[in-house]
mmCIF file of C-alpha atoms (C1' of nucleotides) in Angstrom:
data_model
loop_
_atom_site.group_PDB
_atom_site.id
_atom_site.type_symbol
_atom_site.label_atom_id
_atom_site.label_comp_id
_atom_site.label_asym_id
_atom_site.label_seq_id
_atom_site.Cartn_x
_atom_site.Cartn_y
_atom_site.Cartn_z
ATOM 1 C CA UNK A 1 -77.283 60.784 -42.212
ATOM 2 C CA UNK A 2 -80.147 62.835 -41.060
ATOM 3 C CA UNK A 3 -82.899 61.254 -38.200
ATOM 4 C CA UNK A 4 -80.545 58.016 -38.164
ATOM 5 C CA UNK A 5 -81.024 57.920 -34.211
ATOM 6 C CA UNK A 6 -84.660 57.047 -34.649
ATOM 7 C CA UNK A 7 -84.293 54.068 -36.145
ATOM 8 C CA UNK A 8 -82.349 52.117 -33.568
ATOM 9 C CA UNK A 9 -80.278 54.596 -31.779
ATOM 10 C CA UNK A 10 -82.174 55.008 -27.988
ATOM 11 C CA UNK A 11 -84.970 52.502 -29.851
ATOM 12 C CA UNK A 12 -84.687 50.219 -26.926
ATOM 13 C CA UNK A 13 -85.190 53.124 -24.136
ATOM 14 C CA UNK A 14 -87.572 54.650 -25.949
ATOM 15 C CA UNK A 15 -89.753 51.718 -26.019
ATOM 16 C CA UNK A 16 -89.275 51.133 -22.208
ATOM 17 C CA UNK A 17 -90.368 55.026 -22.213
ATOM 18 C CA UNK A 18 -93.470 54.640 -23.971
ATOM 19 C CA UNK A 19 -94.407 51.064 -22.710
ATOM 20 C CA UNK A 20 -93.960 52.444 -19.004
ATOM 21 C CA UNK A 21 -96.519 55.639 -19.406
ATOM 22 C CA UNK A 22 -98.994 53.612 -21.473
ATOM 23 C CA UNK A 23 -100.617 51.745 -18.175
ATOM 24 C CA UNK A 24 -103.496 54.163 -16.927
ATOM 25 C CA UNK A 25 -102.139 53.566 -13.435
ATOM 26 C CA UNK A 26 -98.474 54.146 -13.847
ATOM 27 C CA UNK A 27 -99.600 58.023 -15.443
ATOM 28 C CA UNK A 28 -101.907 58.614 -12.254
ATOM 29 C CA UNK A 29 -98.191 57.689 -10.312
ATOM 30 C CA UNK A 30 -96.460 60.136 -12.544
ATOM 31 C CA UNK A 31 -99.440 62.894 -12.196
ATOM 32 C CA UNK A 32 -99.348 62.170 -8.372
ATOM 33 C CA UNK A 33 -95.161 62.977 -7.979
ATOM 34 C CA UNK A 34 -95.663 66.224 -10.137
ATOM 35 C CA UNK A 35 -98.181 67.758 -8.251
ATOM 36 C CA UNK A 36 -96.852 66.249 -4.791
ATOM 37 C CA UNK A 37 -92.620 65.929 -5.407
ATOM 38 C CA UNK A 38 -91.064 62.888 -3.936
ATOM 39 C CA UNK A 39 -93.698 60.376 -2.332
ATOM 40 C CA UNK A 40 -92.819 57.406 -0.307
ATOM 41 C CA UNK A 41 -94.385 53.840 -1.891
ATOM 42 C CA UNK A 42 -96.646 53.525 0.563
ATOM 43 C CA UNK A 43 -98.249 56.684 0.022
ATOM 44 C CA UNK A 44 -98.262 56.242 -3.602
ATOM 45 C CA UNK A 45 -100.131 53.398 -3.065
ATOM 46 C CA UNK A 46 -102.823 54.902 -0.864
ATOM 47 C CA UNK A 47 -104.450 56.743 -3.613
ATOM 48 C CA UNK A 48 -105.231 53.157 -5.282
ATOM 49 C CA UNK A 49 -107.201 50.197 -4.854
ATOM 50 C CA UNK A 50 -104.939 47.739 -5.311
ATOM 51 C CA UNK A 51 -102.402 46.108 -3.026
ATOM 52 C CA UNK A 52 -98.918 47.374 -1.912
ATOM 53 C CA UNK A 53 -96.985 45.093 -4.208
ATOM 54 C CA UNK A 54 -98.862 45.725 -7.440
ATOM 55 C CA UNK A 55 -97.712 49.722 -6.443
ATOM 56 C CA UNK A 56 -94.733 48.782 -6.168
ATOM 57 C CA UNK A 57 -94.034 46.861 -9.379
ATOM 58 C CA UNK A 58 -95.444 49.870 -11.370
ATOM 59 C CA UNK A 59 -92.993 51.914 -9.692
ATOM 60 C CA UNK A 60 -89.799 49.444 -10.295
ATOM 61 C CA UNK A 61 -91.069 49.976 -14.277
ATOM 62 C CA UNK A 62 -91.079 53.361 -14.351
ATOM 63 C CA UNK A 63 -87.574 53.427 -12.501
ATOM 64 C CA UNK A 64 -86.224 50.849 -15.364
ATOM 65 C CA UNK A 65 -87.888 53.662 -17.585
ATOM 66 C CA UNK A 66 -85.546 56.151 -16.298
ATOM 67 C CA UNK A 67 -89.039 58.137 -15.639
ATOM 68 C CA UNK A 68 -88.398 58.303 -11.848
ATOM 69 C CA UNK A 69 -85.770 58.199 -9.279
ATOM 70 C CA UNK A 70 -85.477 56.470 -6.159
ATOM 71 C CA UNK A 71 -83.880 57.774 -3.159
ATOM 72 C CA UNK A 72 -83.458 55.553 -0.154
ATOM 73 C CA UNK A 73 -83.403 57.116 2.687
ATOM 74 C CA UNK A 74 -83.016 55.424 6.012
ATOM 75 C CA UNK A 75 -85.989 52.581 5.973
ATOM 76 C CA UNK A 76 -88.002 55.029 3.394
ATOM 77 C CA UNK A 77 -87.976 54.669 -0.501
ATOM 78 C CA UNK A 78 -88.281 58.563 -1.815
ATOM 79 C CA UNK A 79 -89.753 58.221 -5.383
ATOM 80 C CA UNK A 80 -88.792 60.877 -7.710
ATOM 81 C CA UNK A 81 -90.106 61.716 -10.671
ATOM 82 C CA UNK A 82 -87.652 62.625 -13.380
ATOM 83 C CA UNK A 83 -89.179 65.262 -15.817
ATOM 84 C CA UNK A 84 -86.338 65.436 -18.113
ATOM 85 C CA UNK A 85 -86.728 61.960 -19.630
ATOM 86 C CA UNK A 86 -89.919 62.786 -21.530
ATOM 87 C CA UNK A 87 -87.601 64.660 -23.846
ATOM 88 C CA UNK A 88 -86.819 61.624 -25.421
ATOM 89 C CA UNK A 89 -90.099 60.872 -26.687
ATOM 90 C CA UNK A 90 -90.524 64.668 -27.439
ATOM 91 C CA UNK A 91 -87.837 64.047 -29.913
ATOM 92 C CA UNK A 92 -88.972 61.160 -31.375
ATOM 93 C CA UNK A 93 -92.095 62.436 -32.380
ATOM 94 C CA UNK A 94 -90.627 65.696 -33.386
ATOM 95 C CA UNK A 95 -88.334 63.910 -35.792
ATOM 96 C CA UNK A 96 -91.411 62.094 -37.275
ATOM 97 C CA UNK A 97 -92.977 65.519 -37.572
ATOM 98 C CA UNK A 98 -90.141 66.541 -39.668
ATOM 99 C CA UNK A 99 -89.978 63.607 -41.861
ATOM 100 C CA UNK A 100 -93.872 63.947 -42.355
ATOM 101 C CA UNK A 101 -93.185 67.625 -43.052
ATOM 102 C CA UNK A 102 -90.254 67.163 -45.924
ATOM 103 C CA UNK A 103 -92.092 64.830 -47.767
ATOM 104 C CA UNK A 104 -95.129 67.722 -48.012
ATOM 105 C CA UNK A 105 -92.753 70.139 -48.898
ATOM 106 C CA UNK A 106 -91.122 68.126 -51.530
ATOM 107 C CA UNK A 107 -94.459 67.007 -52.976
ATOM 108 C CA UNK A 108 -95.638 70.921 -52.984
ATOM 109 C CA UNK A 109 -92.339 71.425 -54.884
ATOM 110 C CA UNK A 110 -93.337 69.127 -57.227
ATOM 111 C CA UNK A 111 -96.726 70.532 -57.679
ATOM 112 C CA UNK A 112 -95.381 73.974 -57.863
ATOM 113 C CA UNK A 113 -92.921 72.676 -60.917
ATOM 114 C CA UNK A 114 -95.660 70.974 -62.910
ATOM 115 C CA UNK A 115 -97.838 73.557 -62.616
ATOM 116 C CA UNK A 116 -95.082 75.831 -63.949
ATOM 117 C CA UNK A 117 -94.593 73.192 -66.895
ATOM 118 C CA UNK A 118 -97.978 73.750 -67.921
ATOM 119 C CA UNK A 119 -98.177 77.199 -68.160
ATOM 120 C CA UNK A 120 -94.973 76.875 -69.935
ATOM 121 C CA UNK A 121 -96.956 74.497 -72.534
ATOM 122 C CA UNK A 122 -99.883 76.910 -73.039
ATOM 123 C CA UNK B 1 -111.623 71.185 -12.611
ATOM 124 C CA UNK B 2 -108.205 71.845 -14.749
ATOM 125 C CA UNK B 3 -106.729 69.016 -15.853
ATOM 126 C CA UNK B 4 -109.604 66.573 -15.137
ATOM 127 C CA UNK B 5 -109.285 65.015 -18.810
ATOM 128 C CA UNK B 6 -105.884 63.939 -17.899
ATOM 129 C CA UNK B 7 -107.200 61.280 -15.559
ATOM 130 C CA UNK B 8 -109.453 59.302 -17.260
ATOM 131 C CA UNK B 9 -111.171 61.445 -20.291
ATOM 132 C CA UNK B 10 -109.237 59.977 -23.057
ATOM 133 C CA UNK B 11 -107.059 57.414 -20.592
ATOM 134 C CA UNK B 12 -107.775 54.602 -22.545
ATOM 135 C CA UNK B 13 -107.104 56.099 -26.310
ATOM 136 C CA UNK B 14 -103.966 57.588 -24.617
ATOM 137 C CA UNK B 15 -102.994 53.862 -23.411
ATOM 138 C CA UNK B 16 -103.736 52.704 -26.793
ATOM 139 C CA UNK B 17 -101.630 54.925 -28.686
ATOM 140 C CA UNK B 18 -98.540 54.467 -26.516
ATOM 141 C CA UNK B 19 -98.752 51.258 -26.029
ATOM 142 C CA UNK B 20 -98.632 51.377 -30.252
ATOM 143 C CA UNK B 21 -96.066 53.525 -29.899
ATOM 144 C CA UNK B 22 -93.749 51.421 -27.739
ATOM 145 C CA UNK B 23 -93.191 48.729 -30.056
ATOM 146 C CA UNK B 24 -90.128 49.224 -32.458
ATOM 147 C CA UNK B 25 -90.938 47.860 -35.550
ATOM 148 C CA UNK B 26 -94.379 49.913 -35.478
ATOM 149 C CA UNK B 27 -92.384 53.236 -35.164
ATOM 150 C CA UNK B 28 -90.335 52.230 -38.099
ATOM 151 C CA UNK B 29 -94.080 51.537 -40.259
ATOM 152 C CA UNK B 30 -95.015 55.237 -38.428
ATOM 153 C CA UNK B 31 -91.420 56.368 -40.263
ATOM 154 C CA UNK B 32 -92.037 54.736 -43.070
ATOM 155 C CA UNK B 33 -95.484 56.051 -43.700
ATOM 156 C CA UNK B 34 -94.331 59.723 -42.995
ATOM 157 C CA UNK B 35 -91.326 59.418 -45.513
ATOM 158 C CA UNK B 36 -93.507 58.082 -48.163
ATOM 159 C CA UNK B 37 -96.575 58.936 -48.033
ATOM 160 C CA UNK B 38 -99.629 56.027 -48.021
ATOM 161 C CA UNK B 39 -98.233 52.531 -48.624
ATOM 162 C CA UNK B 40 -99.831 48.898 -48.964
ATOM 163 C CA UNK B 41 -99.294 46.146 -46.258
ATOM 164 C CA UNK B 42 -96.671 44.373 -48.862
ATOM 165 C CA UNK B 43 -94.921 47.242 -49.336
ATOM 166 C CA UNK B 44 -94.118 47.608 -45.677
ATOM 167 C CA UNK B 45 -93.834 44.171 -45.338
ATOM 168 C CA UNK B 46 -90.313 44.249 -47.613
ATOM 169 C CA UNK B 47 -88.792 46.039 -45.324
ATOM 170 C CA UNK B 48 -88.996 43.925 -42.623
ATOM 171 C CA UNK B 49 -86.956 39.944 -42.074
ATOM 172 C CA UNK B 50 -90.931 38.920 -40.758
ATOM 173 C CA UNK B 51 -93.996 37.136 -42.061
ATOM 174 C CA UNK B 52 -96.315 39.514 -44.022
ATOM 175 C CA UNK B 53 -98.894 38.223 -40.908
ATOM 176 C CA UNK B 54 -96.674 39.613 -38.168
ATOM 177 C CA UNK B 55 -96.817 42.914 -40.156
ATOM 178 C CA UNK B 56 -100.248 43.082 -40.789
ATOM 179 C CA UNK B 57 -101.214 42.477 -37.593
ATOM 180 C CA UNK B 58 -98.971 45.608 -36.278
ATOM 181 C CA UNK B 59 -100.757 47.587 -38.637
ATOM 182 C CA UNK B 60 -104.034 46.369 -37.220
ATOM 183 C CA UNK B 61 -102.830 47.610 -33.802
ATOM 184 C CA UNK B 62 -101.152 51.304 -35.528
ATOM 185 C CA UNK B 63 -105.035 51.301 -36.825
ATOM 186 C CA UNK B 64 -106.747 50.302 -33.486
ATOM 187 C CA UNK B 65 -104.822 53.794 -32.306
ATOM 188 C CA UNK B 66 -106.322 55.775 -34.373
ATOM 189 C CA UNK B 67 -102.677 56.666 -35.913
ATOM 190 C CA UNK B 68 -103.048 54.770 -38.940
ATOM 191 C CA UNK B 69 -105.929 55.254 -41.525
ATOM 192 C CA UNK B 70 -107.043 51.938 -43.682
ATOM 193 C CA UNK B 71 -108.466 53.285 -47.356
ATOM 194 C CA UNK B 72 -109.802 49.872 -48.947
ATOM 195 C CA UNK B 73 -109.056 50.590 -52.764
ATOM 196 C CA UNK B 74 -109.819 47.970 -54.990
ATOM 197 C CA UNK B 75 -108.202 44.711 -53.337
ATOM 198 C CA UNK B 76 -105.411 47.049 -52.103
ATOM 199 C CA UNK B 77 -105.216 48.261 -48.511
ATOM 200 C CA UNK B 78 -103.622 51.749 -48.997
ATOM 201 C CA UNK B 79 -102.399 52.547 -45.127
ATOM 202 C CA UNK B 80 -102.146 56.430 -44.172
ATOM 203 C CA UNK B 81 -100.284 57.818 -41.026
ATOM 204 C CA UNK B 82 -102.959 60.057 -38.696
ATOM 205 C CA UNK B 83 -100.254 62.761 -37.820
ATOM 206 C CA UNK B 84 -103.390 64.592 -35.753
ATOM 207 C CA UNK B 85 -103.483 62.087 -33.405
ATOM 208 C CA UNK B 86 -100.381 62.486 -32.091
ATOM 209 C CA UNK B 87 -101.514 65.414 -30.450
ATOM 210 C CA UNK B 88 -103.061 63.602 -27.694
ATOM 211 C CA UNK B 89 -99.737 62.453 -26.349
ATOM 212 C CA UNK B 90 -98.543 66.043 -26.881
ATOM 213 C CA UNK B 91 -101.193 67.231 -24.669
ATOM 214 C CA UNK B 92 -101.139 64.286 -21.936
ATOM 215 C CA UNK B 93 -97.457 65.640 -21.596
ATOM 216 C CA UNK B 94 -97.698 68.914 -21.292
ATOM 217 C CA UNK B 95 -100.407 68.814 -19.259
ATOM 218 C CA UNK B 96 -97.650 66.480 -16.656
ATOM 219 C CA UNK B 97 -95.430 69.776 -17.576
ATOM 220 C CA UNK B 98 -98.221 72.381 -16.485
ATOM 221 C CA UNK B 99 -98.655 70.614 -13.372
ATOM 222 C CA UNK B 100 -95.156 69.960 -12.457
ATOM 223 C CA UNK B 101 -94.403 73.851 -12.987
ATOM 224 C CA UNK B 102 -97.287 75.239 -10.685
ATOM 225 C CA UNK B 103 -95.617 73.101 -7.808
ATOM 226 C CA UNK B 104 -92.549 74.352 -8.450
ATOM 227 C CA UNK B 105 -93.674 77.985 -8.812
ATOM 228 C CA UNK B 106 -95.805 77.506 -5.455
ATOM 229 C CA UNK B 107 -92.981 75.977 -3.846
ATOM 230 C CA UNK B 108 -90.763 79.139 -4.998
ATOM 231 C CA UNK B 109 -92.994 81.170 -3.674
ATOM 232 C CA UNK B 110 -92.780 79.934 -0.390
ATOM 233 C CA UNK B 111 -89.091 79.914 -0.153
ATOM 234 C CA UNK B 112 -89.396 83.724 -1.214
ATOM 235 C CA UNK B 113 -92.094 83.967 1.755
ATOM 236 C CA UNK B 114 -89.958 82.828 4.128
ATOM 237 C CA UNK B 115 -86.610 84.664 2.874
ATOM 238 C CA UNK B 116 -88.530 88.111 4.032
ATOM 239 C CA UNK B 117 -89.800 87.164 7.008
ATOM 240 C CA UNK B 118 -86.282 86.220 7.906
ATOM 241 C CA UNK B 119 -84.991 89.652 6.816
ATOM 242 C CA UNK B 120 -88.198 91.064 8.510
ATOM 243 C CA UNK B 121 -86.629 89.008 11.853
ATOM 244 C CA UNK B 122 -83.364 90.761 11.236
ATOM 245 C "C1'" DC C 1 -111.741 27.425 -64.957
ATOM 246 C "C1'" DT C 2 -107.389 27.941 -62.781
ATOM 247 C "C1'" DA C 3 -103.368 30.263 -61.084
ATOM 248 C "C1'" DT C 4 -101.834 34.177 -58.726
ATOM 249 C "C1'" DC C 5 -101.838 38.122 -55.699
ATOM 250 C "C1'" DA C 6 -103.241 41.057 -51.472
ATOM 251 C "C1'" DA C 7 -104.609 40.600 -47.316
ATOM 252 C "C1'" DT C 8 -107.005 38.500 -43.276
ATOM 253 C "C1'" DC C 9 -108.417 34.794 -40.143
ATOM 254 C "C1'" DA C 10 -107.447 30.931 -37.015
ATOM 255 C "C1'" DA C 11 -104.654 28.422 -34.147
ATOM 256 C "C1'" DC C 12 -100.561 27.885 -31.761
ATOM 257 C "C1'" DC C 13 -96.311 29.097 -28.832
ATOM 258 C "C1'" DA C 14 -93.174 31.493 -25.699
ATOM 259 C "C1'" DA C 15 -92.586 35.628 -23.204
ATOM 260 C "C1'" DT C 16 -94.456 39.564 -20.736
ATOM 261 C "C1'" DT C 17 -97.820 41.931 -17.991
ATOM 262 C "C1'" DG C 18 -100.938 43.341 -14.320
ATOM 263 C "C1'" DG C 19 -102.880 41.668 -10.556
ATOM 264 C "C1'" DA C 20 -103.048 38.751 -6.160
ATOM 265 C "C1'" DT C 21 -101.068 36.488 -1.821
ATOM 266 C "C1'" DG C 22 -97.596 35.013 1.541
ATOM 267 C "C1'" DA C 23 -92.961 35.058 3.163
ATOM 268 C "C1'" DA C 24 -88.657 37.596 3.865
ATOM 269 C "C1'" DT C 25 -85.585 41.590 4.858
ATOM 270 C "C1'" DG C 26 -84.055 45.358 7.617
ATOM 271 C "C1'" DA C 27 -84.474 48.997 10.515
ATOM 272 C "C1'" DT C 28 -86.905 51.377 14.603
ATOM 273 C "C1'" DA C 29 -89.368 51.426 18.881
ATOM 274 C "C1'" DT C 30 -90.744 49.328 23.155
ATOM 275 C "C1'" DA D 1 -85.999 40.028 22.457
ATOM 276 C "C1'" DT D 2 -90.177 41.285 20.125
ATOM 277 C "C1'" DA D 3 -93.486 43.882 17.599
ATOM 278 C "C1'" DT D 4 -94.109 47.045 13.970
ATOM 279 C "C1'" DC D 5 -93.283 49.447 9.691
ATOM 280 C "C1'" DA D 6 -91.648 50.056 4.712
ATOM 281 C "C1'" DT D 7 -90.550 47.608 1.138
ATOM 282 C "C1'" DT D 8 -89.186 43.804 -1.802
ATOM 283 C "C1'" DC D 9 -88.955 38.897 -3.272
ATOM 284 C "C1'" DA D 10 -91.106 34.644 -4.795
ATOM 285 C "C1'" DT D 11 -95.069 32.357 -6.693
ATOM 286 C "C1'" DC D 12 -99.125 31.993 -8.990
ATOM 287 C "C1'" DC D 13 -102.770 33.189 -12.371
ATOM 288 C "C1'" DA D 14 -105.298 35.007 -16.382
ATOM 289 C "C1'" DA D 15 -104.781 38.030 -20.211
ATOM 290 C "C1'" DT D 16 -102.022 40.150 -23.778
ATOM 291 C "C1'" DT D 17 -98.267 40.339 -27.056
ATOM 292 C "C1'" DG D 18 -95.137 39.361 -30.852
ATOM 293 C "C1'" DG D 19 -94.085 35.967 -33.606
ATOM 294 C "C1'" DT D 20 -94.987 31.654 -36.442
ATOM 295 C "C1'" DT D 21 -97.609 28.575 -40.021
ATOM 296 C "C1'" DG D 22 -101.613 27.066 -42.747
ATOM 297 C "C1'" DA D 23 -106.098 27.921 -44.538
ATOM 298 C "C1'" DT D 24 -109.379 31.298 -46.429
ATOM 299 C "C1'" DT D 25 -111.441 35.246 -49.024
ATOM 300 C "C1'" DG D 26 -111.830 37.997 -53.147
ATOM 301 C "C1'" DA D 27 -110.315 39.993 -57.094
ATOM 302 C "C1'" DT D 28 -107.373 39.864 -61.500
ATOM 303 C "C1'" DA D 29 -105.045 37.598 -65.357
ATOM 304 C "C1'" DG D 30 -104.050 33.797 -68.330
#
DNA sequence: CTATCAATCAACCAATTGGATGAATGATAT
DNA sequence: ATATCATTCATCCAATTGGTTGATTGATAG
C-alpha cells in the first residue's frame, strides 16, 4: 500500500522531529551549528540569555531528535548538527503533497469526463 | 541582511505550525483532509477511538496554524487543508540548508587555499 | 414545543515543557 | 590537595498539552 509509512511508520520520530525545531530557541541552536560546525555547550549558550542548564536541556532534545550529535571529547561536549535528519520531515510533507495532488487530479478527471458526457448529450 | 527573516520574522507562525505538526493524530486530520478534500469535525471524528471534543480541539490548533481553513456553512463546519502554508517550513529549512552549504563551500575553499600553498612550498 | 444533531465552551486531570537554582561529577591546572 | 572549568543531575515552578466529561448554543425535523 502506497504512503502507508506516514501513518505510523517513523510517526513517533517524526513527532520528536517536529516538536524539537518548533521552540524559537532550539532553531537559533540549529542556525548557530550550521553557520559555525560543532560548538561546545557553553558557547552555544553564550549567544542566549538564559542560564547554562536551560542550554543544555534544549540541546539533550534535539540530540533525542536525532537533529544533532554529540561528541565528547576529553572534558568538552562537541555538538553536531546532523543535516540529514530533516529529510524525514521533507518526506512527510512531500507525501502529503502527493496525496493532496491525486485527489486534484482525480477530481479534474472527473470534470474532464462529465464535461465530455455533456457534449455527448447535446 | 540574508537570512534575517529566519530569526525572528515569522518565528512565532513557524513555532505554531510545527508545533501543529508534531502531534500524530493532527497529521493523520492533515492526511485525511488532503485525501478527501474538505470534511466536517464528525466526519474526522469517526476515524478516531477519541471524544468528538479531543478532535475538535486539534482542529482548533491545525486552524490556529493557519494550515486548516474553517468555512461556517449552515450549522456545518466544513474544514479545508491550507497546503500554501506549508511553505513556510519549506523555506525555514532550506534557508538552514543555504546556510549550512556556504560554510561548507567556505571551508572548502580554504582547504583548497592551503593545498597550493603547500605545493607552492614544494 | 420538543427531540436531535453539529459543534463549542468550561472545568478538570495527568503529563510535559521551558525556565530557574543549587549540588554533583570529572577532568585539568596549580 | 585544591581551585577551576564544562557539563549534567535533581528539584522546583508556572504554563501548556492532550485527553476526559457535562453543559450550552443554534439550527433542523417531527
Amino acid at each position: 500500500m502506497l504512503f502507508t509509512h506516514m501513518v505510523e511508520l517513523e510517526s513517533h520520530d517524526l513527532s520528536e522531529l517536529l516538536k524539537a525545531t518548533s521552540d524559537p530557541t532550539r532553531r537559533i541552536i540549529l542556525t548557530l551549528l550550521a553557520q559555525h560546525g560543532p560548538l561546545r555547550v557553553t558557547q552555544i549558550a553564550t549567544h542566549f540569555d538564559m542560564s547554562l542548564n536551560s542550554v543544555s536541556k534544549h540541546i539533550k532534545m534535539l540530540e533525542r531528535a536525532g537533529l544533532v550529535l554529540r561528541r565528547t571529547e576529553w572534558r568538552e561536549h562537541l555538538i553536531e548538527i546532523q543535516m540529514d535528519r530533516l529529510k524525514l520531515v521533507d518526506r512527510w510533507f512531500e507525501d502529503l503533497r502527493s496525496i493532496w495532488a491525486l485527489r486534484l487530479e482525480a477530481l479534474d478527471n472527473l470534470i474532464t469526463k462529465e464535461t465530455a458526457n455533456d457534449t455527448d448529450n447535446n
